[in-house]
Short mmCIF file of C-alpha atoms in Angstrom, two decimals:
data_model
loop_
_atom_site.label_atom_id
_atom_site.label_comp_id
_atom_site.label_asym_id
_atom_site.label_seq_id
_atom_site.Cartn_x
_atom_site.Cartn_y
_atom_site.Cartn_z
CA MET A 1395 0.00 0.00 0.00
CA LYS A 1396 2.82 2.42 0.85
CA ARG A 1397 4.51 1.67 -2.47
CA LYS A 1398 1.34 2.46 -4.46
CA THR A 1399 0.87 5.66 -2.49
CA GLY A 1400 4.48 6.62 -3.15
CA ASN A 1401 4.13 5.93 -6.89
CA PHE A 1402 0.97 8.06 -7.06
CA PHE A 1403 2.77 10.91 -5.30
CA TRP A 1404 5.62 10.86 -7.79
CA VAL A 1405 3.25 10.72 -10.77
CA LEU A 1406 1.34 13.69 -9.35
CA PHE A 1407 4.58 15.54 -8.67
CA ILE A 1408 5.89 15.02 -12.21
CA PHE A 1409 2.53 16.04 -13.67
CA ALA A 1410 2.58 19.24 -11.61
CA ILE A 1411 6.09 20.05 -12.84
CA ILE A 1412 5.05 19.53 -16.47
CA VAL A 1413 1.94 21.70 -16.10
CA SER A 1414 3.95 24.42 -14.36
CA ALA A 1415 6.60 24.34 -17.08
CA VAL A 1416 3.96 24.65 -19.81
CA LEU A 1417 2.28 27.57 -18.04
CA ILE A 1418 5.60 29.37 -17.57
CA TRP A 1419 6.44 28.81 -21.24
CA ILE A 1420 3.05 30.23 -22.35
CA VAL A 1421 3.48 33.32 -20.17
CA ARG A 1422 7.05 33.94 -21.32
CA SER A 1423 6.26 33.38 -25.02
CA ASN A 1424 3.52 36.01 -24.83
CA ALA A 1425 5.60 38.54 -22.90
CA SER A 1426 7.28 39.87 -26.04
CA PHE A 1427 6.39 40.24 -29.70
CA THR A 1428 7.75 39.08 -33.01
CA GLU A 1429 7.86 41.07 -36.25
CA THR A 1430 6.59 39.99 -39.64
CA PHE A 1431 7.71 41.88 -42.75
CA TYR A 1432 5.80 42.01 -46.02
CA SER A 1433 6.94 43.60 -49.29
CA LEU A 1434 4.39 44.71 -51.87
CA TYR A 1435 4.79 46.21 -55.32
CA ASN A 1436 2.23 48.60 -56.80
CA ASN A 1437 2.69 50.93 -59.76
CA LYS A 1438 0.63 53.63 -58.00
CA VAL A 1439 3.48 54.07 -55.53
CA GLU A 1440 6.32 56.21 -56.86
CA THR A 1441 8.40 56.46 -53.70
CA PRO A 1442 8.74 53.51 -51.26
CA ILE A 1443 6.68 53.79 -48.10
CA ARG A 1444 6.58 51.77 -44.89
CA ALA A 1445 3.48 51.09 -42.81
CA VAL A 1446 3.37 49.42 -39.40
CA LEU A 1447 0.19 47.51 -38.48
CA LEU A 1448 -1.06 46.93 -34.92
CA SER A 1449 -4.23 45.11 -33.92
CA ASP A 1450 -5.90 43.33 -31.03
CA LEU A 1451 -3.72 44.62 -28.22
CA HIS A 1452 -6.65 44.25 -25.78
CA GLN A 1453 -4.98 46.54 -23.24
CA LYS A 1454 -1.93 44.30 -22.94
CA GLU A 1455 1.30 45.94 -21.82
CA PHE A 1456 4.69 44.51 -22.77
CA ASP A 1457 6.26 46.80 -20.20
CA ASP A 1458 5.23 49.88 -18.29
CA GLY A 1459 3.15 51.99 -20.68
CA ASN A 1460 4.16 49.86 -23.69
CA GLY A 1461 7.30 51.93 -24.04
CA LYS A 1462 9.16 48.98 -25.53
CA LEU A 1463 6.53 48.61 -28.26
CA ALA A 1464 6.59 52.32 -29.13
CA ALA A 1465 10.38 52.41 -29.10
CA ARG A 1466 10.62 49.51 -31.53
CA ILE A 1467 8.09 51.11 -33.87
CA GLN A 1468 10.16 54.29 -33.82
CA GLU A 1469 13.25 52.26 -34.78
CA LEU A 1470 11.35 50.83 -37.76
CA LYS A 1471 10.86 54.40 -39.10
CA PRO A 1472 7.36 54.00 -40.53
CA ASP A 1473 5.72 56.57 -42.77
CA MET A 1474 2.36 55.68 -41.28
CA ILE A 1475 0.92 53.56 -38.48
CA LEU A 1476 -2.28 51.59 -39.11
CA ILE A 1477 -4.39 50.29 -36.23
CA ALA A 1478 -6.96 47.61 -37.07
CA GLY A 1479 -9.00 47.73 -33.88
CA ASP A 1480 -9.54 45.97 -30.55
CA MET A 1481 -6.80 47.84 -28.76
CA VAL A 1482 -9.16 47.99 -25.75
CA ASN A 1483 -11.58 45.59 -24.03
CA LYS A 1484 -15.32 46.12 -24.09
CA LYS A 1485 -15.86 45.17 -20.42
CA ASP A 1486 -12.65 46.52 -18.91
CA THR A 1487 -13.03 50.04 -20.23
CA ASP A 1488 -9.87 51.62 -18.81
CA ILE A 1489 -8.78 53.31 -22.03
CA ALA A 1490 -5.92 55.33 -20.53
CA GLY A 1491 -3.24 52.85 -21.64
CA CYS A 1492 -4.51 52.83 -25.21
CA LEU A 1493 -4.62 56.62 -25.35
CA SER A 1494 -1.11 56.93 -23.91
CA LEU A 1495 0.31 54.47 -26.44
CA CYS A 1496 -1.48 56.15 -29.34
CA LYS A 1497 -0.18 59.56 -28.26
CA ASN A 1498 3.37 58.18 -28.32
CA LEU A 1499 2.77 56.58 -31.72
CA ALA A 1500 1.38 59.82 -33.15
CA GLU A 1501 4.72 61.48 -32.35
CA ILE A 1502 6.46 58.88 -34.52
CA ALA A 1503 4.25 58.94 -37.63
CA PRO A 1504 0.63 59.68 -38.62
CA VAL A 1505 -1.72 57.14 -37.01
CA TYR A 1506 -4.92 55.91 -38.68
CA TYR A 1507 -7.27 53.97 -36.43
CA GLY A 1508 -10.10 51.69 -37.56
CA LEU A 1509 -12.44 50.53 -34.80
CA GLY A 1510 -12.86 46.89 -33.85
CA ASN A 1511 -15.82 45.13 -32.28
CA HIS A 1512 -14.59 45.93 -28.76
CA GLU A 1513 -14.35 49.65 -29.56
CA ASN A 1514 -17.83 49.43 -31.08
CA GLU A 1515 -19.19 48.01 -27.83
CA ILE A 1516 -17.76 51.00 -25.97
CA VAL A 1517 -18.67 53.70 -28.48
CA TYR A 1518 -22.07 52.45 -29.66
CA GLY A 1519 -23.02 50.17 -26.77
CA SER A 1520 -23.32 47.16 -29.06
CA GLU A 1521 -21.72 45.03 -31.70
CA LEU A 1522 -22.54 46.55 -35.10
CA ASN A 1523 -24.61 43.70 -36.46
CA ARG A 1524 -27.63 44.05 -38.73
CA GLU A 1525 -30.14 43.35 -35.96
CA PHE A 1526 -28.77 46.23 -33.89
CA PHE A 1527 -28.97 48.65 -36.80
CA GLU A 1528 -32.50 47.64 -37.77
CA LYS A 1529 -33.75 48.24 -34.22
CA ASN A 1530 -32.00 51.60 -33.85
CA GLU A 1531 -34.36 54.43 -34.77
CA LYS A 1532 -31.62 57.08 -34.56
CA LEU A 1533 -29.87 55.82 -37.70
CA SER A 1534 -30.74 57.83 -40.80
CA GLU A 1535 -32.40 55.91 -43.61
CA ASP A 1536 -30.88 58.31 -46.13
CA LYS A 1537 -27.34 57.81 -44.87
CA PRO A 1538 -27.18 54.45 -43.06
CA GLU A 1539 -23.38 54.49 -43.24
CA ASN A 1540 -23.22 57.50 -40.89
CA PHE A 1541 -22.97 56.05 -37.37
CA THR A 1542 -22.52 59.37 -35.55
CA PRO A 1543 -26.19 59.60 -34.41
CA ILE A 1544 -25.96 56.26 -32.57
CA ILE A 1545 -22.84 57.03 -30.49
CA VAL A 1546 -23.53 56.55 -26.77
CA ASP A 1547 -20.02 57.23 -25.43
CA ASP A 1548 -17.63 59.45 -27.39
CA SER A 1549 -14.82 59.46 -24.82
CA LEU A 1550 -12.66 56.94 -26.67
CA ILE A 1551 -12.91 58.67 -30.04
CA ALA A 1552 -12.43 62.10 -28.46
CA GLY A 1553 -9.40 60.84 -26.53
CA LEU A 1554 -7.83 59.32 -29.64
CA GLU A 1555 -8.35 62.49 -31.64
CA GLU A 1556 -6.87 64.56 -28.82
CA ALA A 1557 -3.85 62.24 -28.88
CA GLY A 1558 -3.33 63.13 -32.55
CA VAL A 1559 -4.89 60.00 -34.08
CA THR A 1560 -7.13 60.00 -37.16
CA VAL A 1561 -10.14 57.81 -36.32
CA LEU A 1562 -12.01 56.44 -39.33
CA GLN A 1563 -15.45 54.84 -39.35
CA ASN A 1564 -17.05 54.44 -42.78
CA GLU A 1565 -14.94 57.35 -43.93
CA SER A 1566 -11.58 58.03 -45.53
CA VAL A 1567 -8.86 60.64 -45.86
CA THR A 1568 -6.50 61.46 -48.69
CA VAL A 1569 -2.91 62.00 -47.61
CA ARG A 1570 0.33 62.71 -49.37
CA VAL A 1571 3.17 60.47 -48.25
CA LYS A 1572 6.45 61.43 -49.87
CA GLU A 1573 5.53 61.56 -53.59
CA ASN A 1574 2.46 59.34 -53.24
CA GLN A 1575 -1.25 60.11 -53.05
CA ILE A 1576 -2.90 57.64 -50.68
CA ASP A 1577 -6.51 57.15 -49.68
CA ILE A 1578 -6.96 55.51 -46.25
CA GLY A 1579 -10.40 54.35 -45.11
CA ALA A 1580 -11.87 52.08 -42.44
CA VAL A 1581 -14.91 49.92 -41.72
CA SER A 1582 -15.85 47.82 -38.69
CA THR A 1583 -19.17 46.21 -39.63
CA ASN A 1584 -19.50 42.42 -39.67
CA LEU A 1585 -20.78 40.02 -42.33
CA SER A 1586 -24.46 40.70 -41.62
CA SER A 1587 -24.19 44.50 -41.69
CA PHE A 1588 -21.21 45.09 -43.98
CA TRP A 1589 -23.07 45.57 -47.24
CA PRO A 1590 -26.25 47.41 -46.15
CA TYR A 1591 -24.46 49.74 -43.71
CA SER A 1592 -20.97 50.15 -45.18
CA GLY A 1593 -21.60 49.35 -48.85
CA GLN A 1594 -22.04 52.89 -50.13
CA PHE A 1595 -18.88 54.08 -48.39
CA ILE A 1596 -16.91 51.12 -49.74
CA TYR A 1597 -18.12 51.77 -53.28
CA ASP A 1598 -17.29 55.49 -53.15
CA PHE A 1599 -13.93 54.84 -51.51
CA SER A 1600 -12.96 52.20 -54.06
CA TYR A 1601 -13.92 54.01 -57.25
CA HIS A 1602 -13.18 57.65 -56.42
CA ASN A 1603 -9.60 58.87 -57.02
CA SER A 1604 -8.80 55.64 -58.83
CA GLU A 1605 -5.22 56.80 -59.43
CA HIS A 1606 -4.55 56.90 -55.66
CA PHE A 1607 -3.15 53.97 -53.71
CA LYS A 1608 -6.03 52.64 -51.57
CA ILE A 1609 -5.62 51.27 -48.04
CA LEU A 1610 -8.69 49.94 -46.25
CA ILE A 1611 -8.61 49.11 -42.53
CA SER A 1612 -11.20 46.41 -41.84
CA HIS A 1613 -11.00 44.88 -38.38
CA ARG A 1614 -12.67 41.73 -39.66
CA PRO A 1615 -11.15 40.15 -42.79
CA GLU A 1616 -14.14 37.93 -43.68
CA PRO A 1617 -16.54 40.62 -45.00
CA VAL A 1618 -13.91 41.97 -47.38
CA MET A 1619 -13.21 38.61 -48.98
CA GLU A 1620 -16.92 37.74 -49.00
CA TYR A 1621 -18.23 40.91 -50.64
CA ILE A 1622 -15.52 43.02 -52.30
CA PRO A 1623 -12.54 40.85 -53.31
CA ASP A 1624 -12.72 42.25 -56.85
CA TYR A 1625 -13.04 45.92 -55.84
CA PRO A 1626 -10.13 48.20 -56.81
CA VAL A 1627 -8.72 48.43 -53.29
CA ASP A 1628 -4.97 47.94 -53.24
CA LEU A 1629 -4.35 46.91 -49.63
CA VAL A 1630 -6.64 45.75 -46.83
CA VAL A 1631 -5.26 45.34 -43.30
CA SER A 1632 -7.16 43.29 -40.72
CA GLY A 1633 -6.92 41.47 -37.41
CA HIS A 1634 -9.70 40.10 -35.19
CA ASN A 1635 -8.90 36.37 -35.35
CA HIS A 1636 -5.82 36.47 -33.08
CA GLY A 1637 -3.92 34.13 -35.38
CA GLY A 1638 -6.38 31.35 -34.58
CA ILE A 1639 -5.50 31.68 -30.84
CA ILE A 1640 -3.79 28.28 -30.71
CA ARG A 1641 -1.57 27.62 -33.72
CA ILE A 1642 -0.87 24.08 -34.80
CA PRO A 1643 2.56 23.76 -36.45
CA GLY A 1644 2.13 22.99 -40.14
CA ARG A 1645 -1.64 23.50 -40.00
CA GLY A 1646 -2.28 27.08 -38.87
CA GLY A 1647 -4.74 28.62 -36.46
CA LEU A 1648 -7.21 26.47 -34.55
CA LEU A 1649 -10.10 28.73 -33.68
CA SER A 1650 -11.89 31.92 -34.71
CA VAL A 1651 -15.06 33.30 -33.17
CA ASP A 1652 -16.44 34.13 -36.63
CA GLU A 1653 -15.08 31.24 -38.70
CA GLY A 1654 -15.00 28.44 -36.14
CA LEU A 1655 -12.37 25.71 -36.34
CA PHE A 1656 -9.35 26.13 -38.62
CA PRO A 1657 -10.21 29.61 -39.93
CA THR A 1658 -9.08 30.62 -43.40
CA TYR A 1659 -8.16 34.18 -42.45
CA ASP A 1660 -6.10 33.52 -39.33
CA GLU A 1661 -2.94 35.36 -40.40
CA GLY A 1662 -0.80 36.17 -43.38
CA ILE A 1663 -1.25 37.56 -46.88
CA PHE A 1664 -4.17 36.87 -49.22
CA LYS A 1665 -4.51 38.04 -52.82
CA TYR A 1666 -7.44 38.31 -55.23
CA ASP A 1667 -7.03 40.18 -58.52
CA SER A 1668 -5.56 43.58 -57.59
CA LEU A 1669 -6.54 43.35 -53.90
CA THR A 1670 -4.02 42.29 -51.27
CA MET A 1671 -5.15 41.62 -47.72
CA ILE A 1672 -2.77 41.27 -44.77
CA VAL A 1673 -4.18 39.79 -41.56
CA GLY A 1674 -2.17 40.36 -38.41
CA ARG A 1675 -2.15 37.86 -35.55
CA GLY A 1676 -2.55 40.66 -33.04
CA LEU A 1677 -0.61 41.63 -29.96
CA GLY A 1678 -2.85 40.54 -27.09
CA SER A 1679 -5.65 38.18 -26.24
CA HIS A 1680 -9.17 38.23 -24.90
CA GLY A 1681 -10.99 35.40 -23.17
CA TRP A 1682 -9.78 32.43 -21.18
CA ILE A 1683 -7.97 30.53 -23.97
CA PRO A 1684 -4.28 31.54 -24.06
CA ARG A 1685 -2.21 32.14 -27.19
CA ILE A 1686 -0.17 28.96 -27.78
CA PHE A 1687 2.53 28.68 -30.49
CA ASN A 1688 1.21 32.12 -31.41
CA LYS A 1689 3.61 34.87 -30.39
CA PRO A 1690 2.18 38.40 -30.42
CA GLU A 1691 2.87 40.04 -33.76
CA LEU A 1692 3.83 43.46 -35.05
CA VAL A 1693 3.40 43.72 -38.84
CA VAL A 1694 5.65 45.82 -41.08
CA ILE A 1695 4.58 46.48 -44.68
CA ASP A 1696 6.97 47.92 -47.25
CA ILE A 1697 5.27 49.17 -50.42
CA ASN A 1698 7.35 49.94 -53.50
#
């Protein structure tokens, strides 16, 4: 009896060591970020430009105030910084860290921020699905792509703008970067609401100023590839799927809230006709499932 008890103790002890080692490895692997570089060629670009893409930080800090993250972005010398949403959490609405980081980023290069579903929950009080829009009487029937009337909390947008960030929601700006004319726009609607509530903006953005290089920030990648893969948009940047949360070597991401198991748009580069979409794995996480084999990612895009 003593021998069996002793064997059980050692098995339990070894199991505890293995579990502890795995947990320590997960924590350490997510304590820093990796960098992924993409190079694109487009004849609309006369002078090379560099964009840095951040997404899905979810209020994570790599050090105090994310100084390490900002410092590395400064070293990369971007011409613009693109943010594809979910830098905050919908339930833990302490936005001070996000605003501080964005202020630091805006001192490095112009920052263009497209909202994610977590920002939408804060700003509009709901996910921007079709059911929400159809029940909301404040939305104009003449201009359903204008979400300003349904804002319930403007503190995040106001704070970002005060920090020097350009916040885009179904709207775009034209900017001159070196010798290039670039149109940058953003959407954050999902599959159910993308076409009826962002369709007119997307059409106008895509076909106006056709000689300009077009960058669309879409937090979710799925609506773009479902509805507008053949539109004349040059570059789409997305996030949302967190790289599939758990990545299986040789197979890719395991899980996406929108796509389910083994999502198609977990990370990487996707091309259709003239459109190129880059999906970042994100920098943080949300929910109880940890990132495994899925190091936080900062994306660098060189366009020549």
